[in-house]
Amino acid sequence: MRRVFSTQAIQTAIEKSLPDFQKIAGSSAVRTQESVRRQFARDESHFISPPPAVVLEPTNVEQVSKFLKLCNDRGIPIVPFGTGTGLEGGSMSTLGGVCISTQQITGEPELREQDFVCSVKPSTTRLALNDAIKHSGLFFPVDPGADASVCGMVATSASGTNAIRYGTMKENVINLEVVLADGTILHTKGKGRCPRKSSAGFNFTELFVGSEGTLGVITQATVKVHPRPQFLSAAVCSFPSVHQAASTVVEILQWSIPVARIELLDTVQVQASNAYSNLTLRESPTLFIEFHGSSEKEVADQTAAVEDICKSHESLDFDSGASDEKMASLWKARHNAYYAALAMRTGARGFTTDVCVPISKLADVISETRSDLDEHDILGTVVGHVGDGNFHVILPTIEEDKTEHRKIQSFSDRLVRRALAADGTCTGEHGIGLGKRKYLREELGENTIRLMHTVKKALDPKNIMNPGKVLPEL
């Protein structure tokens, strides 16, 4: 579905609508100052975009509904914006238009402890959620690294380090409150409902997971929470090559050892993390592994089994039994891998991309990717949630250097097509946004793309919701 928006027509419609926006939520919620608008012009990606013409800051779902209905009636494009931690330009207002910031929609997380679910508003980030429910012995496990809003994580179908044990957002979302383009307020499983499973009707919940603001604005998410593990342990293991490290992961999974996290850092990433996070890791491909269990013996048995597998793949070392402080330090370093990579080059921004491949192809694809970087003399790191077959390449780049940008874009194209050739996907968790639209047809096929457009046209016939994102042109 394609609709050509006129920049001048959008600007005129917004100027005429400013008094109506103010009637809905008050003048303080309608932000036109350039300094404010520029704060919403970027996410964490390398893309450059003009700022939105106006930033709206609703405080409740009713105001969101009224804003969307007004914009829909007047043909004004809308881009929802959470914490701005996305990596594919999905929350950037490429057409100007209206940015709806959801961070003023506040409210305490509503925990239903015995049902193992919690409902959150868009202002709640994953760390804030876990802080709010820590007294209960439960936790929200989806951990993409950044302290993203939970509703934003739903919109991008986020994942992270714990997905191998606890699943991604798709597996952890129970119900959603969504405002559609015409202002309709929808509860995907029925208002207030939180069954652990259901076969009633279409699965609209998953339709909005990963929709990236193209179908509606998520104003509440009900998510699963899990018992905190009673016992934890971690291990760090390095290898002579990235292929051996990845092959180790494959065998650990084949033996069904229930590791909670298993992360790969290649040599360049280890060097960057040592410098940035003051670590002293051996500078070679390294696995960070975490074990959860209900007893010390269970954790110790998992650790011993994994150590044997690592040794069979010629590991250089195996350091286990880290203290709580050291474990926290290691995972903080892993979460800061993106910033550690950027710190390798002064003034750089991150061009980062992710793919996901079947586990059986993981070692070969990662090894080929590292070789591709080296052969083309590209500064970049490989790091990933390899227990899911998902890995990232972080490329510190100078945006103004067009020759370098073309070189990096060519590498990204080769990476994606390598993943697709291995029966994988162009993105495991970053989403499509602006950066991956051109690969979607190749991955899904023309008929699926047409069905996506049919769904989009049914829910957003005027194409006001985050236009130009996710869906490739017909």
Coordinates of C-alpha atoms in Angstrom, one line a residue:
M1 CA 0.0 0.0 0.0
R2 CA 1.4 3.3 -1.0
R3 CA 0.2 6.8 -0.3
V4 CA 2.2 9.8 -1.4
F5 CA 2.3 12.4 1.4
S6 CA 2.9 16.0 0.6
T7 CA 5.2 17.6 3.1
Q8 CA 3.5 21.0 2.7
A9 CA 0.1 19.5 3.1
I10 CA 1.2 17.7 6.2
Q11 CA 2.6 20.9 7.7
T12 CA -0.5 22.8 6.9
A13 CA -2.8 20.2 8.4
I14 CA -0.7 20.1 11.6
E15 CA -0.7 23.9 11.9
K16 CA -4.4 23.9 11.7
S17 CA -4.7 21.1 14.2
L18 CA -2.5 22.5 16.9
P19 CA -5.4 24.2 18.8
D20 CA -7.4 20.9 18.6
F21 CA -4.4 18.9 19.9
Q22 CA -4.2 21.4 22.8
K23 CA -7.9 21.0 23.6
I24 CA -7.4 17.2 23.9
A25 CA -4.4 17.2 26.3
G26 CA -3.5 20.8 27.2
S27 CA -0.9 23.1 25.8
S28 CA 1.9 21.5 27.8
A29 CA 1.4 18.2 26.0
V30 CA 1.8 19.8 22.5
R31 CA 5.5 20.4 22.0
T32 CA 6.6 22.4 18.9
Q33 CA 9.9 23.8 20.2
E34 CA 12.8 22.8 18.0
S35 CA 14.9 21.6 20.9
V36 CA 12.2 19.2 21.9
R37 CA 11.4 18.0 18.4
R38 CA 15.1 17.2 17.8
Q39 CA 15.1 14.9 20.9
F40 CA 12.7 12.7 19.0
A41 CA 14.4 12.8 15.6
R42 CA 16.7 9.9 16.2
D43 CA 17.0 6.5 17.8
E44 CA 20.2 4.5 18.4
S45 CA 20.5 3.7 14.7
H46 CA 22.8 5.3 12.1
F47 CA 19.9 6.8 10.1
I48 CA 19.4 10.5 9.8
S49 CA 15.9 12.0 9.7
P50 CA 14.2 15.4 10.1
P51 CA 12.5 16.0 13.4
P52 CA 8.7 15.6 13.7
A53 CA 6.7 18.8 13.2
V54 CA 5.1 18.4 16.6
V55 CA 5.5 16.0 19.6
L56 CA 2.4 15.0 21.4
E57 CA 2.6 13.7 25.0
P58 CA -0.7 12.1 26.0
T59 CA -1.1 10.9 29.6
N60 CA -3.8 8.3 29.1
V61 CA -5.3 6.0 26.5
E62 CA -8.3 8.2 25.9
Q63 CA -6.0 11.1 24.8
V64 CA -4.1 8.7 22.5
S65 CA -7.5 7.7 21.0
K66 CA -8.5 11.3 20.4
F67 CA -5.2 12.2 18.9
L68 CA -5.2 9.3 16.5
K69 CA -8.8 9.9 15.4
L70 CA -8.1 13.5 14.7
C71 CA -4.9 12.7 12.7
N72 CA -6.7 10.0 10.8
D73 CA -9.5 12.3 9.8
R74 CA -7.0 14.9 8.6
G75 CA -4.5 12.5 6.9
I76 CA -1.6 13.4 9.3
P77 CA 1.1 10.7 9.6
I78 CA 1.9 9.5 13.1
V79 CA 5.0 7.8 14.6
P80 CA 4.8 6.3 18.1
F81 CA 8.0 6.9 20.2
G82 CA 9.0 5.1 23.3
T83 CA 12.5 5.3 24.8
G84 CA 14.3 5.7 21.5
T85 CA 16.5 2.7 21.9
G86 CA 15.7 1.1 18.5
L87 CA 18.4 0.2 16.1
E88 CA 16.6 0.2 12.7
G89 CA 15.1 3.7 12.5
G90 CA 11.6 2.5 13.3
S91 CA 10.6 5.4 15.5
M92 CA 12.0 8.2 13.3
S93 CA 9.6 10.7 11.7
T94 CA 10.9 10.6 8.1
L95 CA 7.9 12.6 6.9
G96 CA 7.8 15.1 9.7
G97 CA 4.3 14.7 10.9
V98 CA 3.3 13.9 14.4
C99 CA 5.4 12.0 17.0
I100 CA 3.4 10.5 19.8
S101 CA 5.6 10.1 22.8
T102 CA 4.1 7.5 25.1
Q103 CA 6.4 8.1 28.1
Q104 CA 3.9 10.3 30.0
I105 CA 1.4 7.4 30.1
T106 CA 2.3 6.4 33.6
G107 CA 1.0 4.0 36.2
E108 CA 2.3 1.4 38.6
P109 CA 2.8 -2.1 37.2
E110 CA -0.3 -4.2 38.1
L111 CA 1.1 -7.6 39.3
R112 CA -1.2 -10.6 39.6
E113 CA 1.3 -12.7 41.5
Q114 CA -0.5 -16.0 41.6
D115 CA -1.2 -15.7 37.9
F116 CA 2.4 -14.9 37.1
V117 CA 1.4 -11.9 34.9
C118 CA 1.9 -8.1 35.2
S119 CA 0.3 -5.3 33.3
V120 CA 2.4 -2.2 32.4
K121 CA 1.9 1.2 30.9
P122 CA 4.2 2.5 28.1
S123 CA 6.4 4.5 30.6
T124 CA 7.5 1.4 32.3
T125 CA 10.9 0.1 31.3
R126 CA 12.1 -3.4 31.8
L127 CA 14.4 -2.4 34.7
A128 CA 11.6 -0.4 36.3
L129 CA 9.3 -3.4 36.0
N130 CA 11.8 -5.7 37.7
D131 CA 12.4 -3.2 40.4
A132 CA 8.7 -2.9 41.0
I133 CA 8.1 -6.6 41.4
K134 CA 11.3 -7.8 43.0
H135 CA 9.5 -8.2 46.4
S136 CA 7.4 -11.0 45.0
G137 CA 10.3 -13.3 44.0
L138 CA 9.3 -12.9 40.3
F139 CA 11.0 -11.2 37.4
F140 CA 10.5 -10.2 33.8
P141 CA 13.2 -12.1 31.9
V142 CA 13.3 -10.5 28.4
D143 CA 16.5 -8.5 28.4
P144 CA 17.6 -6.8 25.1
G145 CA 20.4 -4.9 26.9
A146 CA 19.0 -1.4 26.6
D147 CA 16.5 -0.2 29.3
A148 CA 13.7 -0.1 26.7
S149 CA 10.1 0.4 27.5
V150 CA 8.2 -2.9 27.8
C151 CA 5.5 -1.7 25.3
G152 CA 8.3 -0.7 22.9
M153 CA 9.8 -4.1 23.3
V154 CA 6.4 -5.6 22.3
A155 CA 6.3 -3.3 19.2
T156 CA 9.7 -4.5 18.0
S157 CA 9.3 -8.1 19.2
A158 CA 12.5 -7.7 21.3
S159 CA 14.5 -10.5 22.6
G160 CA 17.8 -10.7 24.4
T161 CA 20.2 -12.7 26.6
N162 CA 17.6 -14.8 28.4
A163 CA 15.6 -15.9 25.4
I164 CA 17.1 -19.3 25.2
R165 CA 15.6 -20.2 28.6
Y166 CA 12.5 -17.9 28.9
G167 CA 11.6 -17.0 25.4
T168 CA 11.3 -13.7 23.4
M169 CA 8.5 -11.1 23.7
K170 CA 6.3 -13.3 21.5
E171 CA 6.3 -16.0 24.1
N172 CA 5.9 -13.6 27.0
V173 CA 3.0 -11.3 25.9
I174 CA -0.5 -12.3 27.2
N175 CA -2.7 -9.4 26.2
L176 CA -2.4 -5.9 24.7
E177 CA -4.3 -2.7 24.8
V178 CA -3.9 -1.0 21.4
V179 CA -5.3 2.1 19.9
L180 CA -6.0 1.8 16.1
A181 CA -5.6 4.5 13.5
D182 CA -9.2 5.5 13.7
G183 CA -9.1 5.9 17.5
T184 CA -10.6 2.5 18.3
I185 CA -9.3 1.1 21.6
L186 CA -8.7 -2.7 21.3
H187 CA -7.9 -5.4 23.9
T188 CA -6.4 -8.3 21.9
K189 CA -7.6 -11.0 24.3
G190 CA -10.5 -9.1 25.9
K191 CA -10.3 -6.5 28.5
G192 CA -8.5 -7.6 31.7
R193 CA -8.1 -11.2 30.5
C194 CA -4.8 -13.1 31.1
P195 CA -5.2 -16.8 30.4
R196 CA -2.0 -18.8 30.0
K197 CA -3.4 -20.1 26.8
S198 CA -6.4 -19.6 24.5
S199 CA -7.7 -21.0 21.3
A200 CA -10.5 -18.4 21.1
G201 CA -10.6 -16.5 17.8
F202 CA -7.8 -14.9 15.8
N203 CA -4.5 -14.4 17.6
F204 CA -4.5 -10.6 17.4
T205 CA -1.9 -10.3 20.2
E206 CA 0.8 -11.7 18.1
L207 CA -0.3 -9.6 15.2
F208 CA 0.8 -6.5 17.1
V209 CA 4.0 -8.0 18.5
G210 CA 6.6 -6.8 16.1
S211 CA 4.3 -4.5 14.2
E212 CA 6.6 -1.5 15.0
G213 CA 3.8 1.1 15.2
T214 CA 2.5 0.4 11.7
L215 CA -0.9 -1.0 12.9
G216 CA -1.6 1.0 16.1
V217 CA -0.2 2.4 19.4
I218 CA 0.3 0.0 22.3
T219 CA -0.9 1.6 25.5
Q220 CA -0.7 -1.4 27.8
A221 CA 0.9 -4.8 27.8
T222 CA 0.2 -7.7 30.0
V223 CA 3.3 -9.9 30.2
K224 CA 4.4 -13.1 31.8
V225 CA 6.7 -12.9 34.9
H226 CA 8.7 -15.9 36.1
P227 CA 10.0 -17.1 39.5
R228 CA 13.5 -15.9 40.2
P229 CA 16.0 -18.8 40.1
Q230 CA 17.1 -19.9 43.5
F231 CA 20.7 -20.6 42.5
L232 CA 22.8 -19.0 39.7
S233 CA 26.3 -19.6 38.4
A234 CA 28.3 -18.3 35.5
A235 CA 31.2 -19.5 33.4
V236 CA 33.5 -17.8 30.9
C237 CA 35.2 -19.9 28.3
S238 CA 37.5 -18.9 25.4
F239 CA 38.4 -20.7 22.2
P240 CA 41.0 -20.6 19.5
S241 CA 38.4 -19.7 16.8
V242 CA 34.9 -18.3 16.5
H243 CA 33.9 -21.5 14.7
Q244 CA 34.9 -23.6 17.6
A245 CA 33.0 -21.4 20.0
A246 CA 29.9 -21.5 17.9
S247 CA 30.2 -25.3 17.5
T248 CA 30.3 -25.7 21.2
V249 CA 27.0 -23.8 21.5
V250 CA 25.4 -26.2 19.0
E251 CA 26.5 -29.3 21.0
I252 CA 25.4 -27.8 24.3
L253 CA 21.9 -27.4 22.8
Q254 CA 22.0 -30.9 21.3
W255 CA 22.6 -32.3 24.8
S256 CA 19.5 -30.3 26.1
I257 CA 21.5 -28.7 28.9
P258 CA 19.1 -25.9 30.1
V259 CA 21.5 -23.0 30.1
A260 CA 19.9 -19.7 31.0
R261 CA 22.1 -17.5 28.8
I262 CA 24.9 -18.3 26.4
E263 CA 26.5 -15.3 24.6
L264 CA 29.4 -15.1 22.1
L265 CA 31.9 -12.3 21.8
D266 CA 34.5 -12.5 19.1
T267 CA 38.1 -11.4 19.6
V268 CA 37.5 -7.8 18.5
Q269 CA 34.6 -7.5 20.8
V270 CA 36.5 -8.9 23.7
Q271 CA 39.3 -6.4 23.1
A272 CA 36.7 -3.6 23.0
S273 CA 35.0 -4.8 26.2
N274 CA 38.3 -5.2 28.0
A275 CA 39.1 -1.6 27.3
Y276 CA 35.6 -0.1 27.9
S277 CA 34.6 -2.2 30.9
N278 CA 38.0 -2.7 32.6
L279 CA 38.0 -6.5 32.1
T280 CA 41.0 -8.8 31.7
L281 CA 39.5 -11.5 29.5
R282 CA 41.7 -13.5 27.2
E283 CA 41.5 -11.8 23.8
S284 CA 40.0 -14.6 21.8
P285 CA 36.5 -15.7 20.9
T286 CA 34.6 -16.1 24.2
L287 CA 31.4 -17.5 25.6
F288 CA 29.6 -16.1 28.6
I289 CA 27.3 -18.8 30.1
E290 CA 24.8 -18.5 32.9
F291 CA 23.1 -21.4 34.7
H292 CA 19.9 -21.3 36.7
G293 CA 18.6 -24.1 39.0
S294 CA 16.6 -25.0 42.1
S295 CA 19.6 -26.4 43.9
E296 CA 23.4 -26.0 44.0
K297 CA 23.8 -29.5 42.7
E298 CA 21.6 -28.8 39.7
V299 CA 23.7 -25.8 38.8
A300 CA 26.9 -27.7 39.4
D301 CA 25.8 -30.6 37.2
Q302 CA 25.0 -28.2 34.4
T303 CA 28.3 -26.4 34.7
A304 CA 30.3 -29.7 34.7
A305 CA 28.5 -31.0 31.6
V306 CA 29.1 -27.7 29.7
E307 CA 32.8 -27.7 30.8
D308 CA 33.2 -31.2 29.3
I309 CA 31.7 -30.1 26.0
C310 CA 33.9 -27.0 25.9
K311 CA 37.0 -29.0 26.5
S312 CA 36.0 -31.4 23.6
H313 CA 36.0 -28.3 21.3
E314 CA 39.6 -27.4 22.5
S315 CA 38.6 -24.5 24.8
L316 CA 41.6 -22.5 26.0
D317 CA 40.1 -22.1 29.5
F318 CA 36.9 -22.5 31.6
D319 CA 36.4 -20.1 34.5
S320 CA 33.3 -20.9 36.6
G321 CA 32.0 -20.2 40.0
A322 CA 32.1 -16.4 39.7
S323 CA 30.9 -14.3 42.6
D324 CA 27.7 -12.4 42.3
E325 CA 29.7 -9.2 41.9
K326 CA 31.8 -10.7 39.0
M327 CA 28.7 -12.1 37.4
A328 CA 27.1 -8.6 37.5
S329 CA 30.3 -7.1 36.0
L330 CA 30.4 -9.6 33.2
W331 CA 26.8 -9.1 32.2
K332 CA 27.1 -5.4 32.4
A333 CA 30.0 -5.6 30.1
R334 CA 28.0 -7.7 27.7
H335 CA 25.1 -5.2 27.8
N336 CA 27.6 -2.5 27.1
A337 CA 29.1 -4.3 24.1
Y338 CA 27.5 -1.8 21.7
Y339 CA 29.0 1.2 23.4
A340 CA 32.4 -0.6 23.8
A341 CA 32.5 -1.2 20.1
L342 CA 31.7 2.5 19.4
A343 CA 34.4 3.5 21.8
M344 CA 37.0 1.9 19.5
R345 CA 36.6 4.9 17.1
T346 CA 36.3 8.5 18.3
G347 CA 33.2 10.2 16.9
A348 CA 31.6 7.1 15.5
R349 CA 28.0 6.1 15.4
G350 CA 26.9 2.6 15.4
F351 CA 25.7 0.8 12.2
T352 CA 24.5 -2.4 13.8
T353 CA 22.7 -5.3 12.2
D354 CA 21.4 -8.6 13.4
V355 CA 20.4 -11.9 11.7
C356 CA 19.3 -15.2 13.0
V357 CA 20.0 -18.6 11.4
P358 CA 19.1 -22.3 12.2
I359 CA 21.4 -23.6 14.9
S360 CA 22.9 -26.2 12.5
K361 CA 24.2 -23.3 10.3
L362 CA 25.4 -21.1 13.1
A363 CA 29.1 -21.9 13.3
D364 CA 29.6 -21.6 9.5
V365 CA 27.6 -18.4 9.1
I366 CA 29.4 -16.7 12.1
S367 CA 32.8 -17.8 10.8
E368 CA 32.1 -16.6 7.3
T369 CA 30.9 -13.3 8.7
R370 CA 34.1 -12.7 10.7
S371 CA 36.1 -13.6 7.6
D372 CA 34.1 -11.2 5.5
L373 CA 34.9 -8.3 7.9
D374 CA 38.6 -9.2 8.0
E375 CA 38.9 -9.6 4.2
H376 CA 37.3 -6.3 3.5
D377 CA 39.3 -4.5 6.3
I378 CA 36.1 -3.4 8.1
L379 CA 36.3 -2.5 11.7
G380 CA 33.4 -4.4 13.4
T381 CA 32.6 -6.9 16.2
V382 CA 30.5 -10.0 16.2
V383 CA 28.4 -10.6 19.4
G384 CA 25.2 -12.5 19.9
H385 CA 22.6 -14.6 21.7
V386 CA 24.0 -17.6 20.0
G387 CA 21.8 -20.1 21.8
D388 CA 19.0 -18.9 19.5
G389 CA 21.1 -18.7 16.4
N390 CA 20.9 -14.9 16.7
F391 CA 24.0 -12.7 16.4
H392 CA 24.9 -9.0 15.8
V393 CA 27.6 -7.2 13.9
I394 CA 28.4 -3.8 15.4
L395 CA 30.2 -1.4 13.0
P396 CA 31.5 1.9 14.3
T397 CA 31.2 4.3 11.4
I398 CA 31.6 7.9 10.5
E399 CA 28.3 8.9 8.9
E400 CA 29.7 11.7 6.8
D401 CA 32.1 9.3 5.0
K402 CA 29.9 8.2 2.1
T403 CA 32.5 5.8 0.7
E404 CA 32.8 4.0 4.0
H405 CA 29.0 3.9 4.3
R406 CA 28.7 2.2 0.9
K407 CA 31.3 -0.3 1.9
I408 CA 29.5 -1.1 5.2
Q409 CA 26.1 -1.3 3.5
S410 CA 27.5 -3.8 1.0
F411 CA 28.8 -5.9 3.9
S412 CA 25.3 -5.7 5.5
D413 CA 23.7 -6.9 2.3
R414 CA 26.1 -9.9 2.1
L415 CA 25.4 -10.7 5.8
V416 CA 21.7 -10.8 5.3
R417 CA 21.8 -12.8 2.1
R418 CA 24.2 -15.2 3.8
A419 CA 21.6 -15.7 6.6
L420 CA 18.8 -16.1 4.1
A421 CA 20.7 -18.6 2.1
A422 CA 21.1 -20.6 5.4
D423 CA 17.3 -20.6 5.8
G424 CA 17.5 -17.9 8.4
T425 CA 16.0 -14.4 8.8
C426 CA 17.2 -10.8 8.1
T427 CA 16.5 -9.9 11.8
G428 CA 16.2 -11.9 14.9
E429 CA 15.2 -9.1 17.3
H430 CA 16.1 -5.6 16.0
G431 CA 13.0 -5.4 13.7
I432 CA 12.6 -4.1 10.2
G433 CA 12.2 -0.4 10.6
L434 CA 13.9 1.5 7.7
G435 CA 16.9 -0.7 7.5
K436 CA 15.6 -4.1 6.6
R437 CA 12.5 -3.4 4.4
K438 CA 14.4 -4.2 1.2
Y439 CA 15.0 -7.8 2.4
L440 CA 11.5 -8.7 3.5
R441 CA 10.1 -9.7 0.1
E442 CA 13.1 -12.0 -0.5
E443 CA 12.6 -13.6 2.9
L444 CA 8.8 -13.9 3.1
G445 CA 7.7 -14.1 -0.6
E446 CA 5.4 -11.9 -2.6
N447 CA 2.1 -13.5 -1.4
T448 CA 3.0 -12.9 2.2
I449 CA 3.9 -9.3 1.5
R450 CA 0.5 -8.8 -0.2
L451 CA -1.2 -10.3 2.8
M452 CA 0.7 -7.9 5.0
H453 CA -0.6 -5.0 2.9
T454 CA -4.1 -6.3 3.1
V455 CA -3.9 -6.4 6.9
K456 CA -2.4 -2.9 6.9
K457 CA -5.1 -1.5 4.7
A458 CA -7.8 -3.0 6.9
L459 CA -6.5 -1.5 10.1
D460 CA -5.0 1.7 8.7
P461 CA -6.6 2.5 5.3
K462 CA -5.2 6.0 5.2
N463 CA -1.6 4.7 6.0
I464 CA -1.1 7.3 8.7
M465 CA 0.6 4.8 11.2
N466 CA 4.4 5.0 10.8
P467 CA 4.3 5.2 7.0
G468 CA 7.4 4.0 5.1
K469 CA 8.4 1.5 7.7
V470 CA 8.4 -2.4 7.7
L471 CA 6.3 -3.0 4.7
P472 CA 8.1 -3.0 1.3
E473 CA 6.2 -1.5 -1.6
L474 CA 4.0 -3.7 -3.7

